[in-house]
GROMACS .gro file of C-alpha atoms in nm:
model
  419
    1MET     CA    1   0.000   0.000   0.000
    2ALA     CA    2   0.099   0.361  -0.054
    3GLU     CA    3   0.324   0.532   0.200
    4TYR     CA    4   0.308   0.909   0.232
    5SER     CA    5   0.599   1.134   0.327
    6ALA     CA    6   0.787   1.434   0.195
    7PHE     CA    7   1.031   1.192   0.027
    8SER     CA    8   0.754   0.995  -0.148
    9LEU     CA    9   0.596   1.318  -0.272
   10LEU     CA   10   0.927   1.432  -0.422
   11LYS     CA   11   1.003   1.091  -0.572
   12ASN     CA   12   0.663   1.062  -0.740
   13ALA     CA   13   0.671   1.423  -0.860
   14LEU     CA   14   0.997   1.351  -1.041
   15SER     CA   15   0.845   1.039  -1.202
   16GLY     CA   16   0.534   1.216  -1.327
   17ASN     CA   17   0.316   1.065  -1.050
   18ARG     CA   18   0.300   0.736  -1.239
   19ASP     CA   19   0.426   0.509  -0.960
   20TRP     CA   20   0.180   0.570  -0.676
   21LYS     CA   21   0.054   0.246  -0.525
   22PRO     CA   22  -0.319   0.192  -0.451
   23ALA     CA   23  -0.438   0.340  -0.123
   24TRP     CA   24  -0.638   0.024  -0.043
   25ARG     CA   25  -0.695  -0.322  -0.187
   26LYS     CA   26  -0.997  -0.438  -0.390
   27PRO     CA   27  -1.061  -0.779  -0.229
   28SER     CA   28  -1.336  -1.025  -0.306
   29PRO     CA   29  -1.565  -1.105  -0.012
   30LYS     CA   30  -1.480  -1.406   0.201
   31ALA     CA   31  -1.743  -1.655   0.318
   32SER     CA   32  -1.734  -1.530   0.677
   33TYR     CA   33  -1.596  -1.259   0.903
   34ASP     CA   34  -1.594  -1.177   1.271
   35VAL     CA   35  -1.764  -0.844   1.197
   36VAL     CA   36  -1.947  -0.718   0.889
   37ILE     CA   37  -2.012  -0.343   0.871
   38ILE     CA   38  -2.284  -0.231   0.632
   39GLY     CA   39  -2.198   0.112   0.493
   40GLY     CA   40  -1.868   0.237   0.351
   41GLY     CA   41  -1.909   0.598   0.458
   42GLY     CA   42  -1.716   0.786   0.724
   43HIS     CA   43  -1.880   0.608   1.018
   44GLY     CA   44  -1.847   0.259   0.874
   45LEU     CA   45  -1.484   0.309   0.773
   46SER     CA   46  -1.385   0.473   1.102
   47THR     CA   47  -1.554   0.190   1.294
   48ALA     CA   48  -1.353  -0.067   1.100
   49TYR     CA   49  -1.033   0.130   1.157
   50TYR     CA   50  -1.080   0.151   1.534
   51LEU     CA   51  -1.192  -0.212   1.561
   52ALA     CA   52  -0.856  -0.308   1.413
   53LYS     CA   53  -0.640  -0.043   1.577
   54GLU     CA   54  -0.786  -0.026   1.927
   55PHE     CA   55  -0.942  -0.368   1.979
   56GLY     CA   56  -0.734  -0.598   1.758
   57ILE     CA   57  -1.035  -0.720   1.555
   58THR     CA   58  -0.907  -0.737   1.198
   59ASN     CA   59  -1.128  -1.003   1.039
   60VAL     CA   60  -1.371  -0.732   0.934
   61ALA     CA   61  -1.552  -0.650   0.610
   62VAL     CA   62  -1.697  -0.310   0.518
   63LEU     CA   63  -1.972  -0.348   0.256
   64GLU     CA   64  -2.052  -0.049   0.035
   65LYS     CA   65  -2.327  -0.069  -0.226
   66GLY     CA   66  -2.158   0.189  -0.451
   67TYR     CA   67  -1.811   0.335  -0.457
   68LEU     CA   68  -1.637   0.431  -0.136
   69GLY     CA   69  -1.742   0.772  -0.007
   70SER     CA   70  -2.040   0.807  -0.243
   71GLY     CA   71  -2.281   0.884   0.040
   72ASN     CA   72  -2.298   1.159   0.300
   73VAL     CA   73  -1.927   1.157   0.387
   74GLY     CA   74  -1.861   1.311   0.046
   75ARG     CA   75  -2.176   1.528   0.037
   76ASN     CA   76  -2.151   1.755   0.340
   77THR     CA   77  -2.029   2.109   0.401
   78THR     CA   78  -1.725   1.989   0.603
   79ALA     CA   79  -1.785   2.178   0.930
   80VAL     CA   80  -1.640   2.037   1.254
   81ARG     CA   81  -1.755   2.172   1.590
   82SER     CA   82  -1.853   2.075   1.945
   83ASN     CA   83  -2.070   2.375   2.042
   84TYR     CA   84  -2.367   2.192   2.194
   85LEU     CA   85  -2.585   2.280   2.491
   86LEU     CA   86  -2.666   1.949   2.661
   87PRO     CA   87  -2.381   1.766   2.839
   88GLN     CA   88  -2.439   1.432   2.662
   89ASN     CA   89  -2.382   1.590   2.322
   90THR     CA   90  -2.111   1.830   2.437
   91ARG     CA   91  -1.896   1.552   2.586
   92PHE     CA   92  -1.938   1.331   2.281
   93TYR     CA   93  -1.862   1.596   2.020
   94GLU     CA   94  -1.574   1.742   2.224
   95HIS     CA   95  -1.420   1.394   2.233
   96SER     CA   96  -1.457   1.393   1.855
   97MET     CA   97  -1.296   1.737   1.832
   98LYS     CA   98  -0.992   1.616   2.025
   99MET     CA   99  -0.964   1.319   1.790
  100TRP     CA  100  -0.985   1.552   1.488
  101GLU     CA  101  -0.690   1.751   1.621
  102ASN     CA  102  -0.461   1.448   1.588
  103LEU     CA  103  -0.635   1.265   1.304
  104SER     CA  104  -0.395   1.343   1.018
  105HIS     CA  105  -0.103   1.221   1.228
  106ASP     CA  106  -0.294   0.912   1.342
  107LEU     CA  107  -0.393   0.812   0.988
  108ASN     CA  108  -0.067   0.927   0.820
  109TYR     CA  109  -0.303   1.100   0.580
  110ASN     CA  110  -0.370   1.473   0.555
  111VAL     CA  111  -0.742   1.529   0.621
  112MET     CA  112  -0.682   1.905   0.595
  113PHE     CA  113  -0.835   1.985   0.932
  114SER     CA  114  -0.837   2.364   0.960
  115GLN     CA  115  -0.927   2.514   1.298
  116ARG     CA  116  -1.058   2.841   1.162
  117GLY     CA  117  -1.345   2.870   1.412
  118VAL     CA  118  -1.724   2.854   1.393
  119LEU     CA  119  -1.919   3.173   1.465
  120ASN     CA  120  -2.293   3.162   1.549
  121LEU     CA  121  -2.460   3.499   1.492
  122ALA     CA  122  -2.731   3.651   1.714
  123HIS     CA  123  -2.984   3.892   1.560
  124THR     CA  124  -3.191   3.976   1.868
  125PRO     CA  125  -3.105   4.037   2.234
  126GLY     CA  126  -3.289   3.716   2.319
  127GLN     CA  127  -3.075   3.517   2.077
  128LEU     CA  128  -2.762   3.665   2.228
  129ASP     CA  129  -2.878   3.560   2.576
  130ASP     CA  130  -2.939   3.210   2.444
  131LEU     CA  131  -2.589   3.193   2.292
  132ALA     CA  132  -2.442   3.315   2.622
  133ARG     CA  133  -2.625   3.032   2.799
  134LYS     CA  134  -2.485   2.778   2.553
  135GLY     CA  135  -2.135   2.924   2.582
  136ASN     CA  136  -2.145   2.902   2.960
  137ALA     CA  137  -2.265   2.542   2.941
  138MET     CA  138  -1.975   2.461   2.707
  139ARG     CA  139  -1.718   2.630   2.930
  140HIS     CA  140  -1.847   2.440   3.236
  141LEU     CA  141  -1.747   2.120   3.050
  142GLY     CA  142  -1.407   2.253   2.944
  143VAL     CA  143  -1.502   2.344   2.586
  144ASP     CA  144  -1.381   2.673   2.443
  145ALA     CA  145  -1.644   2.940   2.378
  146GLU     CA  146  -1.623   3.318   2.345
  147LEU     CA  147  -1.903   3.572   2.321
  148MET     CA  148  -1.822   3.836   2.059
  149THR     CA  149  -1.948   4.192   2.025
  150PRO     CA  150  -2.069   4.339   1.693
  151ALA     CA  151  -1.745   4.539   1.664
  152GLU     CA  152  -1.534   4.224   1.707
  153ILE     CA  153  -1.746   4.039   1.453
  154GLY     CA  154  -1.714   4.323   1.204
  155ARG     CA  155  -1.335   4.309   1.229
  156ARG     CA  156  -1.330   3.929   1.197
  157VAL     CA  157  -1.574   3.912   0.902
  158PRO     CA  158  -1.552   4.248   0.721
  159GLY     CA  159  -1.786   4.136   0.441
  160LEU     CA  160  -2.089   4.114   0.673
  161ASP     CA  161  -2.358   4.380   0.662
  162MET     CA  162  -2.312   4.519   1.013
  163SER     CA  163  -2.534   4.825   0.968
  164GLN     CA  164  -2.848   4.887   1.172
  165GLN     CA  165  -3.033   4.911   0.841
  166ALA     CA  166  -2.960   4.544   0.771
  167ARG     CA  167  -3.264   4.324   0.739
  168PHE     CA  168  -3.142   4.127   1.042
  169PRO     CA  169  -2.907   4.346   1.251
  170ILE     CA  170  -2.625   4.160   1.427
  171TYR     CA  171  -2.622   4.191   1.808
  172GLY     CA  172  -2.326   3.962   1.872
  173GLY     CA  173  -2.220   3.602   1.834
  174LEU     CA  174  -2.068   3.291   1.992
  175MET     CA  175  -1.728   3.181   1.862
  176GLN     CA  176  -1.564   2.841   1.906
  177GLU     CA  177  -1.208   2.899   1.785
  178ARG     CA  178  -1.103   2.532   1.788
  179ALA     CA  179  -1.381   2.438   1.548
  180GLY     CA  180  -1.334   2.452   1.173
  181THR     CA  181  -1.344   2.236   0.861
  182ALA     CA  182  -1.187   1.921   0.715
  183ARG     CA  183  -1.166   1.776   0.366
  184HIS     CA  184  -1.454   1.526   0.352
  185ASP     CA  185  -1.325   1.287   0.086
  186ALA     CA  186  -0.978   1.284   0.246
  187VAL     CA  187  -1.142   1.164   0.568
  188ALA     CA  188  -1.302   0.871   0.384
  189TRP     CA  189  -0.980   0.784   0.200
  190GLY     CA  190  -0.766   0.817   0.513
  191TYR     CA  191  -0.984   0.584   0.718
  192ALA     CA  192  -1.013   0.338   0.427
  193ARG     CA  193  -0.637   0.325   0.385
  194GLY     CA  194  -0.580   0.292   0.760
  195ALA     CA  195  -0.833   0.011   0.796
  196ASP     CA  196  -0.699  -0.172   0.489
  197ARG     CA  197  -0.343  -0.158   0.624
  198ARG     CA  198  -0.466  -0.339   0.935
  199GLY     CA  199  -0.630  -0.622   0.738
  200VAL     CA  200  -0.988  -0.498   0.696
  201ASP     CA  201  -1.157  -0.592   0.366
  202ILE     CA  202  -1.329  -0.295   0.201
  203ILE     CA  203  -1.572  -0.437  -0.054
  204GLU     CA  204  -1.726  -0.186  -0.293
  205ASN     CA  205  -2.024  -0.242  -0.524
  206CYS     CA  206  -2.164  -0.493  -0.276
  207GLU     CA  207  -2.524  -0.413  -0.186
  208VAL     CA  208  -2.688  -0.583   0.111
  209THR     CA  209  -3.018  -0.741   0.004
  210GLY     CA  210  -3.114  -0.924   0.323
  211PHE     CA  211  -3.008  -1.059   0.660
  212LEU     CA  212  -2.927  -1.419   0.752
  213ARG     CA  213  -3.096  -1.533   1.073
  214ASP     CA  214  -3.080  -1.817   1.320
  215GLY     CA  215  -3.405  -1.760   1.504
  216ASP     CA  216  -3.392  -1.398   1.620
  217ARG     CA  217  -3.015  -1.379   1.596
  218VAL     CA  218  -2.852  -1.211   1.295
  219THR     CA  219  -2.578  -1.437   1.158
  220GLY     CA  220  -2.481  -1.263   0.835
  221VAL     CA  221  -2.605  -1.085   0.526
  222SER     CA  222  -2.717  -1.162   0.174
  223THR     CA  223  -2.554  -0.934  -0.081
  224SER     CA  224  -2.537  -0.876  -0.455
  225ARG     CA  225  -2.209  -1.069  -0.438
  226GLY     CA  226  -2.335  -1.365  -0.237
  227GLU     CA  227  -2.398  -1.458   0.126
  228ILE     CA  228  -2.151  -1.352   0.395
  229ARG     CA  229  -2.162  -1.498   0.746
  230ALA     CA  230  -2.059  -1.297   1.049
  231ARG     CA  231  -2.057  -1.321   1.427
  232LYS     CA  232  -2.160  -0.957   1.445
  233VAL     CA  233  -2.334  -0.732   1.189
  234ALA     CA  234  -2.314  -0.353   1.226
  235VAL     CA  235  -2.539  -0.110   1.039
  236ALA     CA  236  -2.402   0.239   0.963
  237VAL     CA  237  -2.592   0.358   0.657
  238ALA     CA  238  -2.714   0.707   0.759
  239GLY     CA  239  -3.025   0.805   0.562
  240SER     CA  240  -3.077   0.450   0.434
  241THR     CA  241  -3.119   0.311   0.786
  242GLY     CA  242  -3.496   0.264   0.756
  243ARG     CA  243  -3.468   0.072   0.430
  244VAL     CA  244  -3.186  -0.153   0.553
  245MET     CA  245  -3.360  -0.226   0.883
  246GLN     CA  246  -3.673  -0.329   0.692
  247LEU     CA  247  -3.463  -0.605   0.538
  248ALA     CA  248  -3.422  -0.737   0.894
  249GLY     CA  249  -3.797  -0.722   0.956
  250ILE     CA  250  -3.788  -0.400   1.160
  251ASP     CA  251  -4.049  -0.170   1.008
  252ARG     CA  252  -4.050   0.117   1.258
  253MET     CA  253  -3.754   0.330   1.358
  254PRO     CA  254  -3.747   0.664   1.547
  255ILE     CA  255  -3.589   0.841   1.249
  256GLU     CA  256  -3.694   1.000   0.919
  257SER     CA  257  -3.491   1.042   0.600
  258HIS     CA  258  -3.467   1.393   0.454
  259VAL     CA  259  -3.260   1.555   0.180
  260LEU     CA  260  -3.011   1.824   0.283
  261GLN     CA  261  -2.874   2.035   0.000
  262ALA     CA  262  -2.532   2.199  -0.022
  263PHE     CA  263  -2.384   2.447  -0.267
  264VAL     CA  264  -2.049   2.580  -0.383
  265SER     CA  265  -1.982   2.910  -0.559
  266GLU     CA  266  -1.719   3.012  -0.809
  267SER     CA  267  -1.377   3.076  -0.658
  268LEU     CA  268  -1.320   3.410  -0.487
  269LYS     CA  269  -1.018   3.574  -0.330
  270PRO     CA  270  -0.992   3.515   0.047
  271PHE     CA  271  -1.317   3.649   0.185
  272LEU     CA  272  -1.415   3.446   0.491
  273ASP     CA  273  -1.168   3.289   0.733
  274THR     CA  274  -1.421   3.119   0.960
  275VAL     CA  275  -1.745   2.919   0.937
  276LEU     CA  276  -2.046   3.143   0.989
  277THR     CA  277  -2.404   3.051   1.086
  278PHE     CA  278  -2.713   3.270   1.048
  279GLY     CA  279  -2.936   3.317   1.354
  280MET     CA  280  -3.262   3.412   1.182
  281GLY     CA  281  -3.279   3.113   0.953
  282HIS     CA  282  -3.093   2.793   0.881
  283PHE     CA  283  -2.782   2.895   0.686
  284TYR     CA  284  -2.411   2.831   0.725
  285VAL     CA  285  -2.114   2.919   0.506
  286GLY     CA  286  -1.739   2.878   0.488
  287GLN     CA  287  -1.474   2.928   0.220
  288SER     CA  288  -1.275   2.636   0.084
  289ASP     CA  289  -0.903   2.636   0.018
  290LYS     CA  290  -0.980   2.667  -0.354
  291GLY     CA  291  -1.177   2.986  -0.290
  292GLY     CA  292  -1.532   2.861  -0.339
  293LEU     CA  293  -1.796   2.946  -0.081
  294VAL     CA  294  -1.937   2.620   0.057
  295TYR     CA  295  -2.278   2.667   0.213
  296GLY     CA  296  -2.610   2.507   0.297
  297GLY     CA  297  -2.937   2.559   0.477
  298ASP     CA  298  -3.250   2.380   0.581
  299LEU     CA  299  -3.382   2.038   0.488
  300ASP     CA  300  -3.624   1.994   0.204
  301GLY     CA  301  -3.968   1.975   0.360
  302TYR     CA  302  -4.051   1.619   0.263
  303ASN     CA  303  -3.914   1.269   0.316
  304SER     CA  304  -3.689   1.142   0.039
  305TYR     CA  305  -3.403   0.907  -0.041
  306ALA     CA  306  -3.295   1.110  -0.345
  307GLN     CA  307  -2.952   1.275  -0.343
  308ARG     CA  308  -3.094   1.594  -0.489
  309GLY     CA  309  -3.323   1.868  -0.360
  310SER     CA  310  -3.589   2.116  -0.465
  311LEU     CA  311  -3.580   2.475  -0.590
  312PRO     CA  312  -3.768   2.638  -0.296
  313ILE     CA  313  -3.479   2.552  -0.064
  314VAL     CA  314  -3.232   2.689  -0.320
  315GLU     CA  315  -3.417   3.021  -0.315
  316GLU     CA  316  -3.435   3.025   0.064
  317VAL     CA  317  -3.064   2.955   0.108
  318MET     CA  318  -2.961   3.223  -0.143
  319SER     CA  319  -3.186   3.484   0.019
  320GLU     CA  320  -3.037   3.411   0.362
  321MET     CA  321  -2.684   3.445   0.228
  322LEU     CA  322  -2.766   3.783   0.071
  323ALA     CA  323  -2.925   3.903   0.396
  324LEU     CA  324  -2.579   3.864   0.553
  325PHE     CA  325  -2.360   3.944   0.252
  326PRO     CA  326  -2.540   4.171   0.002
  327SER     CA  327  -2.215   4.211  -0.193
  328LEU     CA  328  -2.230   3.844  -0.297
  329ALA     CA  329  -2.531   3.899  -0.523
  330PRO     CA  330  -2.324   3.881  -0.847
  331VAL     CA  331  -2.140   3.563  -0.743
  332ARG     CA  332  -2.232   3.256  -0.946
  333VAL     CA  333  -2.325   2.916  -0.802
  334LEU     CA  334  -2.117   2.642  -0.962
  335ARG     CA  335  -2.298   2.331  -0.843
  336SER     CA  336  -2.524   2.183  -0.579
  337TRP     CA  337  -2.589   1.836  -0.443
  338GLY     CA  338  -2.788   1.658  -0.176
  339GLY     CA  339  -2.726   1.411   0.102
  340VAL     CA  340  -2.984   1.193   0.274
  341CYS     CA  341  -2.991   1.272   0.647
  342ASP     CA  342  -3.117   1.030   0.911
  343MET     CA  343  -3.310   1.267   1.136
  344SER     CA  344  -3.384   1.127   1.482
  345MET     CA  345  -3.683   1.220   1.697
  346ASP     CA  346  -3.475   1.429   1.937
  347GLY     CA  347  -3.188   1.543   1.711
  348SER     CA  348  -2.928   1.321   1.882
  349PRO     CA  349  -2.766   1.004   1.748
  350ILE     CA  350  -2.819   0.635   1.820
  351ILE     CA  351  -2.509   0.418   1.881
  352THR     CA  352  -2.611   0.094   2.044
  353THR     CA  353  -2.638  -0.283   2.047
  354GLY     CA  354  -2.943  -0.440   1.890
  355PRO     CA  355  -3.228  -0.416   1.821
  356LEU     CA  356  -3.172  -0.785   1.730
  357PRO     CA  357  -2.912  -1.020   1.881
  358GLY     CA  358  -2.594  -1.007   1.674
  359MET     CA  359  -2.682  -0.663   1.533
  360TYR     CA  360  -2.537  -0.320   1.616
  361LEU     CA  361  -2.683   0.014   1.510
  362ASN     CA  362  -2.533   0.354   1.430
  363CYS     CA  363  -2.779   0.617   1.299
  364GLY     CA  364  -2.981   0.931   1.373
  365TRP     CA  365  -2.704   1.181   1.298
  366CYS     CA  366  -2.919   1.466   1.164
  367TYR     CA  367  -2.677   1.748   1.074
  368GLY     CA  368  -2.396   1.614   1.294
  369GLY     CA  369  -2.265   1.311   1.108
  370PHE     CA  370  -1.943   1.441   0.953
  371LYS     CA  371  -1.806   1.617   1.260
  372ALA     CA  372  -1.882   1.307   1.468
  373THR     CA  373  -1.689   1.070   1.239
  374PRO     CA  374  -1.388   0.994   1.467
  375ALA     CA  375  -1.584   0.964   1.793
  376SER     CA  376  -1.866   0.773   1.626
  377GLY     CA  377  -1.625   0.517   1.484
  378PHE     CA  378  -1.437   0.482   1.811
  379CYS     CA  379  -1.749   0.448   2.027
  380PHE     CA  380  -1.924   0.215   1.782
  381ALA     CA  381  -1.611  -0.004   1.764
  382HIS     CA  382  -1.606  -0.018   2.146
  383THR     CA  383  -1.974  -0.114   2.152
  384ILE     CA  384  -1.920  -0.392   1.897
  385ALA     CA  385  -1.603  -0.525   2.057
  386LYS     CA  386  -1.726  -0.513   2.418
  387ASP     CA  387  -2.101  -0.560   2.367
  388ALA     CA  388  -2.136  -0.255   2.590
  389PRO     CA  389  -2.128   0.119   2.520
  390HIS     CA  390  -1.838   0.351   2.582
  391GLU     CA  391  -1.914   0.623   2.837
  392PHE     CA  392  -1.943   0.880   2.556
  393ASN     CA  393  -2.217   0.693   2.367
  394ALA     CA  394  -2.391   0.535   2.667
  395PRO     CA  395  -2.677   0.794   2.656
  396PHE     CA  396  -2.745   0.736   2.285
  397THR     CA  397  -2.960   0.424   2.317
  398LEU     CA  398  -3.246   0.318   2.094
  399ASP     CA  399  -3.488   0.270   2.382
  400ARG     CA  400  -3.449   0.624   2.521
  401PHE     CA  401  -3.752   0.730   2.319
  402SER     CA  402  -3.978   0.474   2.487
  403ARG     CA  403  -3.825   0.552   2.827
  404GLY     CA  404  -3.871   0.928   2.787
  405THR     CA  405  -3.500   1.010   2.831
  406VAL     CA  406  -3.466   1.207   2.510
  407ILE     CA  407  -3.164   1.432   2.439
  408ASP     CA  408  -3.326   1.730   2.266
  409ASP     CA  409  -3.043   1.983   2.226
  410LYS     CA  410  -3.253   2.232   2.028
  411GLY     CA  411  -3.574   2.193   2.226
  412GLN     CA  412  -3.779   2.125   1.912
  413GLY     CA  413  -3.977   1.827   2.038
  414PRO     CA  414  -4.045   1.497   1.856
  415THR     CA  415  -4.037   1.645   1.504
  416PRO     CA  416  -3.731   1.504   1.322
  417ARG     CA  417  -3.713   1.763   1.042
  418MET     CA  418  -3.692   2.047   1.298
  419HIS     CA  419  -3.366   1.925   1.448
   0.00000   0.00000   0.00000
């Protein structure tokens, strides 16, 4: 497999980049494994990596129905943050943040993690009070948070309309300086390479079509490339969770699938050195290293498994961007895409054993899937290896909805699309 260093970069540059080795193998599926992971996205690949690295379980297969990284891990807006209100989420996402800070070194693969900060804007005094409350909650748990004045925000983001004549005047904001962005496809490739180097089989173009059972116990999967037996079967398929679980005879799950659109503009000179979120609507924007503005907004208002969205959301997102940055009106949009989000009933994830013996479940990520990738993989690997949750994912059970112990960080109630 490929090794990456300054020397290898120089050597391959001098040879016209013709001698790079594959980053991972293309194996055929074996008849059986200790663990089969359904889903070759960020969470499936990171789970396989940590199973091998941390728990010594290397007889693992990751099954991906398409090509590696074709799902949400390659369709997000790349933001990484841990600015949550409730302690269960704050502890989990802060653990993920700490893993992000060392991830390139751990994987020997540059995931381009850039700690440029995430700034949440407040447009009313009440919103500013709410951000102060969240910031204090974060600081109580050791997470960095700083309340910023309008003058400080204006100096940090000079392109913003800071006037009192703005449609939504800015009263202040909450900054998390350690937050930022990472290159989404590099994260998928880095975890794939790392897992492959430790003996994990990554099997692309292998769609799961059913589950093998011995009574209630799951003993393997049927796929488009034949049956595969396994002691343990893990499901990490994001917005396809409902469809995959139906194959196991589970027709009701506390999640809904919705399309989330994202957009990128033509390249601009350096304009925005942080990730910015809009307080009077659902909008967030950052600038990529290539100069394009990468931004997104709210979910499309209907359930869908399509990786594309509708025009009303396009109009809404553009109008919110221009409310903040009127000078961007002439900028052209280059492309847009959609990812299928698995929206849980309380806006928090599910990482747990079950709901059938021999099965393990990772879903319900809403908007938080990409930034959770390292911690999700680590905690899910722990849950699979130990048949018990890690302390960071212990609250994220499937039965919390029936027990009434929901983790509703936004206070939106049992309406998945509102989270």
